[in-house]
Short mmCIF file of C-alpha atoms in Angstrom, two decimals:
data_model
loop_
_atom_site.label_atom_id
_atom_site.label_comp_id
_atom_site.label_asym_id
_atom_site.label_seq_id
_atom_site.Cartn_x
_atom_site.Cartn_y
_atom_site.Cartn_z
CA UNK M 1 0.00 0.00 0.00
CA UNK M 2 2.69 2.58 0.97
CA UNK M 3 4.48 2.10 -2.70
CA UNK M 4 1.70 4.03 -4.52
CA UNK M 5 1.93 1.61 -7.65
CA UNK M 6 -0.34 -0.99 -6.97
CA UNK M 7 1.92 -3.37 -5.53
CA UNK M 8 0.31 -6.86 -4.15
CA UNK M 9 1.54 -10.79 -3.84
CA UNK M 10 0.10 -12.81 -6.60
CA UNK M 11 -1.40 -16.53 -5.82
CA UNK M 12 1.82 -17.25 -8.14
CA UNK M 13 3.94 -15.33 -6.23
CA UNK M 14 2.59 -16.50 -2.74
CA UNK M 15 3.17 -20.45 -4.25
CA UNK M 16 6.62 -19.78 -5.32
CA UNK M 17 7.67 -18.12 -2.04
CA UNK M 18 5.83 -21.30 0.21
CA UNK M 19 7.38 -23.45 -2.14
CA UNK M 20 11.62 -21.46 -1.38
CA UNK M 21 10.58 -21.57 2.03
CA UNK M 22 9.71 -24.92 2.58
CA UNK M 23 12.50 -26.38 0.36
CA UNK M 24 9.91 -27.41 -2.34
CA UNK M 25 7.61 -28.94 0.39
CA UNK M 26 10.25 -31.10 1.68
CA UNK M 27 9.62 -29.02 5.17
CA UNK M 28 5.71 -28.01 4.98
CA UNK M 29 4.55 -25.07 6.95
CA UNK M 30 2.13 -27.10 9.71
CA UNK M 31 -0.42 -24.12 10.17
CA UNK M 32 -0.90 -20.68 7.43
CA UNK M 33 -3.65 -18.30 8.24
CA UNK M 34 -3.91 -16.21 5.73
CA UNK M 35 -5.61 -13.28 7.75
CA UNK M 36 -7.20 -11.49 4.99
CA UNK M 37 -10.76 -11.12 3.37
CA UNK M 38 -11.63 -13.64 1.26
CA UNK M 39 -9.33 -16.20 0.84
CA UNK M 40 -11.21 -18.87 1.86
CA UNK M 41 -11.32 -20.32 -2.10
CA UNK M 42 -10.84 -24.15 -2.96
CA UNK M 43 -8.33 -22.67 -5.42
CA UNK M 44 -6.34 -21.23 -3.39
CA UNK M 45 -6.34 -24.51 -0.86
CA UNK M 46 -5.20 -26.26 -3.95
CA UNK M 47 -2.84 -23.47 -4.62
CA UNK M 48 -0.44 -23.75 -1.30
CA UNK M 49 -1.48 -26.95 -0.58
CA UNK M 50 2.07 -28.69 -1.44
CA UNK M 51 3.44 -26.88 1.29
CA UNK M 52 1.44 -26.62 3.77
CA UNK M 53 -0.58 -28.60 5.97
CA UNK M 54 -3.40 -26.53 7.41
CA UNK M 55 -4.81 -23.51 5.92
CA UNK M 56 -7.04 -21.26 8.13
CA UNK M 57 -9.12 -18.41 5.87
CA UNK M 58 -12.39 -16.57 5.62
CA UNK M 59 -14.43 -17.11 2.96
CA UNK M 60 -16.13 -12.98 3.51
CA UNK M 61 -14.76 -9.90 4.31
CA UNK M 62 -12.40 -10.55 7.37
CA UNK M 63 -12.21 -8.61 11.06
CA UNK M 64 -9.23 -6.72 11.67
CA UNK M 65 -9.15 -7.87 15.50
CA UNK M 66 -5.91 -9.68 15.31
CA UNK M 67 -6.07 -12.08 18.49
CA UNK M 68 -2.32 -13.40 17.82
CA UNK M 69 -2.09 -13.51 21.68
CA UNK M 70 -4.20 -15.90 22.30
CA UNK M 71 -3.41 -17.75 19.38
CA UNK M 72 0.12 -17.57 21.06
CA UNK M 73 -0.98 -18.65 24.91
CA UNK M 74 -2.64 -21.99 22.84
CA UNK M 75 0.36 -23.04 21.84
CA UNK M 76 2.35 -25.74 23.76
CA UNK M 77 5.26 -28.71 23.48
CA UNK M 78 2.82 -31.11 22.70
CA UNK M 79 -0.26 -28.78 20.85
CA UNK M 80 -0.63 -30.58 17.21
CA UNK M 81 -0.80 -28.33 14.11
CA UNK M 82 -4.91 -29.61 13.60
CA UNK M 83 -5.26 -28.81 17.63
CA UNK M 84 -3.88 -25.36 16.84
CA UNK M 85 -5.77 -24.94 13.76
CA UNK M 86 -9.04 -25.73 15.18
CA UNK M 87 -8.67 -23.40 18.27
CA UNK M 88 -7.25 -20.36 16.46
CA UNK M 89 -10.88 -20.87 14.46
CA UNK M 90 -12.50 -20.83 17.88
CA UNK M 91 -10.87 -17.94 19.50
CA UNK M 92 -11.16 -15.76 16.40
CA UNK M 93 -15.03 -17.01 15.92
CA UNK M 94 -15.09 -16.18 19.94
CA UNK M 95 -13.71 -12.45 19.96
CA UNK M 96 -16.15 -11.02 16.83
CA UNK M 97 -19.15 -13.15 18.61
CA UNK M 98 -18.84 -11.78 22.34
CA UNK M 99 -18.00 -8.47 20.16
CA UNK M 100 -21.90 -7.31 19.83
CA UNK M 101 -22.13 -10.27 17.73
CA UNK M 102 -20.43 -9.62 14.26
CA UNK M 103 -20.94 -11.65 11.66
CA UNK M 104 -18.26 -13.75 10.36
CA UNK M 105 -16.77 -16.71 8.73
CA UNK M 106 -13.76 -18.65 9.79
CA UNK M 107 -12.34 -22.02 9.08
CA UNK M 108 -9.22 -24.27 9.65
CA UNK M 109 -8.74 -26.78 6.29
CA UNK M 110 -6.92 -29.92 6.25
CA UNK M 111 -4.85 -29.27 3.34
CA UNK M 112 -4.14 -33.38 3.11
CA UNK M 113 -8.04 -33.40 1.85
CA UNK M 114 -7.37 -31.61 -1.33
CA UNK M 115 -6.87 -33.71 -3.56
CA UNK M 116 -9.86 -35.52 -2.92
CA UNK M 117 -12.30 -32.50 -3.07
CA UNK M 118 -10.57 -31.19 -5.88
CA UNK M 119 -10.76 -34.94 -7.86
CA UNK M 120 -14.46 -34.03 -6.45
CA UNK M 121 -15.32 -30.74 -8.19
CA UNK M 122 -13.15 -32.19 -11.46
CA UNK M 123 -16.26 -34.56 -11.66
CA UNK M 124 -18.88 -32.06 -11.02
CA UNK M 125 -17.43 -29.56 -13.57
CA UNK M 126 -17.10 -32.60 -16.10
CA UNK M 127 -20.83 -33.79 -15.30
CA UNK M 128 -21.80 -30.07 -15.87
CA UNK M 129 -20.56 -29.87 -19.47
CA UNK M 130 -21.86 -32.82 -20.89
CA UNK M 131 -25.45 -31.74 -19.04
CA UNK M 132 -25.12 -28.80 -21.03
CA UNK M 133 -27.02 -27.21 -22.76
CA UNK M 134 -30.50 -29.22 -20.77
CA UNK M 135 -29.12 -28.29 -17.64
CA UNK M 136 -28.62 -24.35 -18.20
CA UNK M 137 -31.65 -23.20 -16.18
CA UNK M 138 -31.20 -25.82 -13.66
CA UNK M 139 -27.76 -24.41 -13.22
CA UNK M 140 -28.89 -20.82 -12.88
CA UNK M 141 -31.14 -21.62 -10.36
CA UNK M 142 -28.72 -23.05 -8.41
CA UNK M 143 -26.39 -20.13 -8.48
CA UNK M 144 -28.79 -17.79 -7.20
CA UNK M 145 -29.99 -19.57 -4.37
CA UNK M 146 -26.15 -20.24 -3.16
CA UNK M 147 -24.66 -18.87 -0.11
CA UNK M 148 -22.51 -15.66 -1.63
CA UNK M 149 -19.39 -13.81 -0.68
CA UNK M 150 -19.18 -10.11 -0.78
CA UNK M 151 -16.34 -9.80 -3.11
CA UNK M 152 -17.11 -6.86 -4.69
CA UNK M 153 -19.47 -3.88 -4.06
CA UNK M 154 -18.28 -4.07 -0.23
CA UNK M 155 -20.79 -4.48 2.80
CA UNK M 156 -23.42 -5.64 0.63
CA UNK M 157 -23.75 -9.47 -0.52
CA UNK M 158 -25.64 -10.26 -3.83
CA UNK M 159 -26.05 -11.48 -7.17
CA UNK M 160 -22.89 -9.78 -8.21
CA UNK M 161 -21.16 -11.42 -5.82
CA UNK M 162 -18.46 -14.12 -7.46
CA UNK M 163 -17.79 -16.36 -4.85
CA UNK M 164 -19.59 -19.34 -3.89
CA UNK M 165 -19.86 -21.54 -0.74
CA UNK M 166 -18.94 -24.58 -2.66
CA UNK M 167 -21.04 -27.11 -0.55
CA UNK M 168 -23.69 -25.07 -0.73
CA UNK M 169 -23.50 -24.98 -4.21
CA UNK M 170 -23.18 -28.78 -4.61
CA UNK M 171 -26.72 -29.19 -2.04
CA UNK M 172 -28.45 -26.42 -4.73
CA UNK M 173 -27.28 -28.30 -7.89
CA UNK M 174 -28.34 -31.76 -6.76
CA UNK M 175 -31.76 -29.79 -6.00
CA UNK M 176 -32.68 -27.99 -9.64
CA UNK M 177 -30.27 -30.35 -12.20
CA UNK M 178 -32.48 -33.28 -13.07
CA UNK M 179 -29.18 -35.46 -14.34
CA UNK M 180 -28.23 -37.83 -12.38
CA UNK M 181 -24.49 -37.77 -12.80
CA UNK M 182 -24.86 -34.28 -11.57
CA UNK M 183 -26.51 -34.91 -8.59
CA UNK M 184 -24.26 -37.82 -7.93
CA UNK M 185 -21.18 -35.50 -8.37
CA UNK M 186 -22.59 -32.77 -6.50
CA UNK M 187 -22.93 -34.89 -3.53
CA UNK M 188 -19.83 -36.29 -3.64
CA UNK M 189 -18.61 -32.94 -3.60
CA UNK M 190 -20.65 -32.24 -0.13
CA UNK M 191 -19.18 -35.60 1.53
CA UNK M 192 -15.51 -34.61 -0.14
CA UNK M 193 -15.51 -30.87 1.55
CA UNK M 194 -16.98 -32.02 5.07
CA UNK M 195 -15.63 -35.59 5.12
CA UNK M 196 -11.47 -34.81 4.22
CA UNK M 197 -10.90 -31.07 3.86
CA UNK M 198 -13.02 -28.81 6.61
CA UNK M 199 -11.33 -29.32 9.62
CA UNK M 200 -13.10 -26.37 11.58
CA UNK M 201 -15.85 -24.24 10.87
CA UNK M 202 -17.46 -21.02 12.37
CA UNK M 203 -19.94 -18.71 10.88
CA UNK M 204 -22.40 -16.12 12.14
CA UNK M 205 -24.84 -14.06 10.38
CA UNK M 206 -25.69 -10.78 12.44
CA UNK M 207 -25.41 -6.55 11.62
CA UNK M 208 -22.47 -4.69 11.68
CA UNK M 209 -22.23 -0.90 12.14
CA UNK M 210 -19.37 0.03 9.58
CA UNK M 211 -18.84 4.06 9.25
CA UNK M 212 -21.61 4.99 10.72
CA UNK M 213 -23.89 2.65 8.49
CA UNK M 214 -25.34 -0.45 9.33
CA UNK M 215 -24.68 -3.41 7.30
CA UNK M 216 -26.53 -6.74 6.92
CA UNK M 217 -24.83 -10.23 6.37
CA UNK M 218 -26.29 -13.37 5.36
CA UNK M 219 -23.80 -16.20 6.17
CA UNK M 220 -26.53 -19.10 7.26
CA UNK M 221 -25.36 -21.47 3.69
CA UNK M 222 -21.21 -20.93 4.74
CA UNK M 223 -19.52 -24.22 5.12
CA UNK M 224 -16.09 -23.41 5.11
CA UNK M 225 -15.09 -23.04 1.71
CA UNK M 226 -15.77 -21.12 -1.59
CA UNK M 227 -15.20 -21.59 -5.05
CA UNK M 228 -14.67 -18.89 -7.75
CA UNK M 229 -18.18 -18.59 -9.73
CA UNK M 230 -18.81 -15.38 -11.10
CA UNK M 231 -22.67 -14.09 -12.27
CA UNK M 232 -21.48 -13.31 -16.36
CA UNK M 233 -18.63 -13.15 -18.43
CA UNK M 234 -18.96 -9.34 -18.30
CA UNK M 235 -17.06 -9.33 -14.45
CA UNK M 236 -13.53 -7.75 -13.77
CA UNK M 237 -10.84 -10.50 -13.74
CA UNK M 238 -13.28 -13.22 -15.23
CA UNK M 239 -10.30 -13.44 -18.59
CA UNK M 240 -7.86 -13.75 -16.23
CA UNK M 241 -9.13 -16.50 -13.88
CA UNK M 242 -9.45 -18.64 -17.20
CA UNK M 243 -5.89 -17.96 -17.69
CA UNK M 244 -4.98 -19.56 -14.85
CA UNK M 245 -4.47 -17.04 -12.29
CA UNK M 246 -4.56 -20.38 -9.80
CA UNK M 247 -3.37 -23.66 -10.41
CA UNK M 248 -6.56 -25.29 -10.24
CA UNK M 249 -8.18 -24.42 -13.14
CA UNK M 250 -5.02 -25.90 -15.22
CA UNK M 251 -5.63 -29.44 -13.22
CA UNK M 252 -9.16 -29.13 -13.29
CA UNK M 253 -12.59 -29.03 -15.87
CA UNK M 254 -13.76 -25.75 -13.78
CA UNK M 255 -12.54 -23.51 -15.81
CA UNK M 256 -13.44 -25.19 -18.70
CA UNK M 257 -17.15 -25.50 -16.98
CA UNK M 258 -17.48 -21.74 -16.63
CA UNK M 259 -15.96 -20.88 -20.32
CA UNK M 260 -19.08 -23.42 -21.77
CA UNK M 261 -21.77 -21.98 -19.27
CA UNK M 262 -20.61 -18.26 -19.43
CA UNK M 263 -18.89 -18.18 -22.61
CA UNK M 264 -15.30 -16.57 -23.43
CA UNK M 265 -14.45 -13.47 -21.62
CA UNK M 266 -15.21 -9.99 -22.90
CA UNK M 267 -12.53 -8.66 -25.18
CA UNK M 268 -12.19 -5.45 -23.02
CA UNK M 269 -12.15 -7.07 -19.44
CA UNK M 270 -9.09 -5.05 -18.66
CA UNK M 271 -11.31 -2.02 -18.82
CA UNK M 272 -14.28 -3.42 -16.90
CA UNK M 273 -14.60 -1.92 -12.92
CA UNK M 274 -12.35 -3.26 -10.51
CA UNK M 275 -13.73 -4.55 -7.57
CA UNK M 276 -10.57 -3.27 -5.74
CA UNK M 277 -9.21 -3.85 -2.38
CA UNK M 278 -11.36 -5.55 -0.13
CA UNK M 279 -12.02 -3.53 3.17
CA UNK M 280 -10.57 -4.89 6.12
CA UNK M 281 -13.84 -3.53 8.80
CA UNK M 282 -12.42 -2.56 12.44
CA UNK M 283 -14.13 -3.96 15.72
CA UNK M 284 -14.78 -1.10 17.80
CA UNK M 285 -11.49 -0.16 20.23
CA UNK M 286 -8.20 0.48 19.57
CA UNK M 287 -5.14 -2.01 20.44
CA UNK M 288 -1.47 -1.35 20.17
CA UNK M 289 0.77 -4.24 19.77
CA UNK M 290 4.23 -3.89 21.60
CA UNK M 291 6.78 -5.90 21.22
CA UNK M 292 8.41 -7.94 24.09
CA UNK M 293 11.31 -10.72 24.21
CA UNK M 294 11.41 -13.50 27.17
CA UNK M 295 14.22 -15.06 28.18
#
């Protein structure tokens, strides 16, 4: 932010440096929370998931209350990385609850579940094409009654939204697509996601007063994590995702899902409105963070 030009780590960037770090995965990070907004996305699970072997994230807009203290006094000899995992989702899901009750989403993934959800939504996506073109409206259906993530237009989730709750997706799909292999893939995605890969989960829907202004979120369909769907092919960053801004969509038939249901990105994307940096909204109170060394 202070550089003035834009500057930000890309999911490519954020892989490579995991991957120097943990001499190509040969050392694994045990726990990364990536305490930001949004960043709760299968693809990004898939995306670190060689080198690490919990990931904890939000699928909405995050809290800037920073509990790394308690996270801290949690942590002993014999505390196992899923242990601390699961209880830094607690204590954050604790703090924004007693906090007036904000509403939130948290979750701890088992990274070591991956594979299987991703080998999951692979067979969804593929059972999606060949449905295609019966199982258009079906799909649309779906996508509206999913469980969005504000990830653009900030404080306010709806249809422009671009980011799913992927089991809640899968539960909507089986509902309006008459094919069976759908609905057989879609709840094999369900069992995949809850069975292997959500660890921990916390979620609260609830108002917040941001600014003076009083925001409501939705969160009842979260389970933990999201998946990148967007509403048209008319959406900032749409071109881009097909291009493989995360692995996943170069190991996967998502991408090639979305370019057959939304067709091929519009030829002046790069001009289309940013959704720009998600907010980071402020519990009410000030702390200052000093450093101190024990010996």
């Amino acid at each position: 932010d202070s550089s003035g030009e834009g500057e930000l780590l890309t999911p490519a960037e954020v892989r490579e440096a995991l991957r120097q770090a943990t001499n190509d995965g040969a050392e694994p990070l045990e726990v990364l929370h990536m305490d930001a907004c949004l960043m709760g996305l299968l693809e990004q699970a898939y995306q670190v998931s060689p080198y690490v072997g919990y990931l904890i994230a939000s699928e909405n807009l995050a809290w800037s209350v920073f509990p790394y203290a308690d996270y801290a006094r949690g942590v002993g000899t014999a505390t196992s990385p899923d242990v601390l995992a699961s209880n830094i989702v607690l204590s954050y899901s604790t703090r924004l609850s007693n906090a007036e009750g904000y509403p939130h989403t948290i979750a701890a993934l088992d990274l070591g579940g991956v594979p299987t959800a991703t080998a999951a939504v692979d067979d969804l996506a593929t059972a999606l094409i060949a449905a295609l073109p019966t199982a258009q409206d079906g799909i649309g259906q779906a996508w509206m009654a999913t469980q969005h993530f504000d990830s653009r237009d900030y404080y306010a989730i709806d249809e422009q939204d671009e980011y799913l709750d992927l089991v809640d997706l899968a539960g909507h799909l089986a509902d309006a697509v008459t094919d069976t292999t759908v609905v057989s893939a879609a709840v094999a995605v369900q069992r995949a996601v809850a069975d292997h890969l959500v660890l921990k989960e916390r979620h609260l829907s609830g108002e917040a007063v941001i600014g003076g202004t009083t925001h409501q979120w939705t969160l009842n369909g979260a389970h933990g994590v999201a998946l990148y769907f967007p509403p048209d092919n008319n959406v900032w960053g749409y071109g881009e995702y097909l291009a493989h801004t995360f692995r996943f969509t170069e190991h996967t038939a998502w991408g090639e899902f979305l370019l057959v249901y939304l067709g091929e990105a519009t030829q002046d994307w790069d001009d289309l409105p940013k959704p720009g940096r998600p907010p980071v909204p402020e519990v009410e109170g000030h702390r200052v963070f000093l450093p101190v060394v024990l010996r």
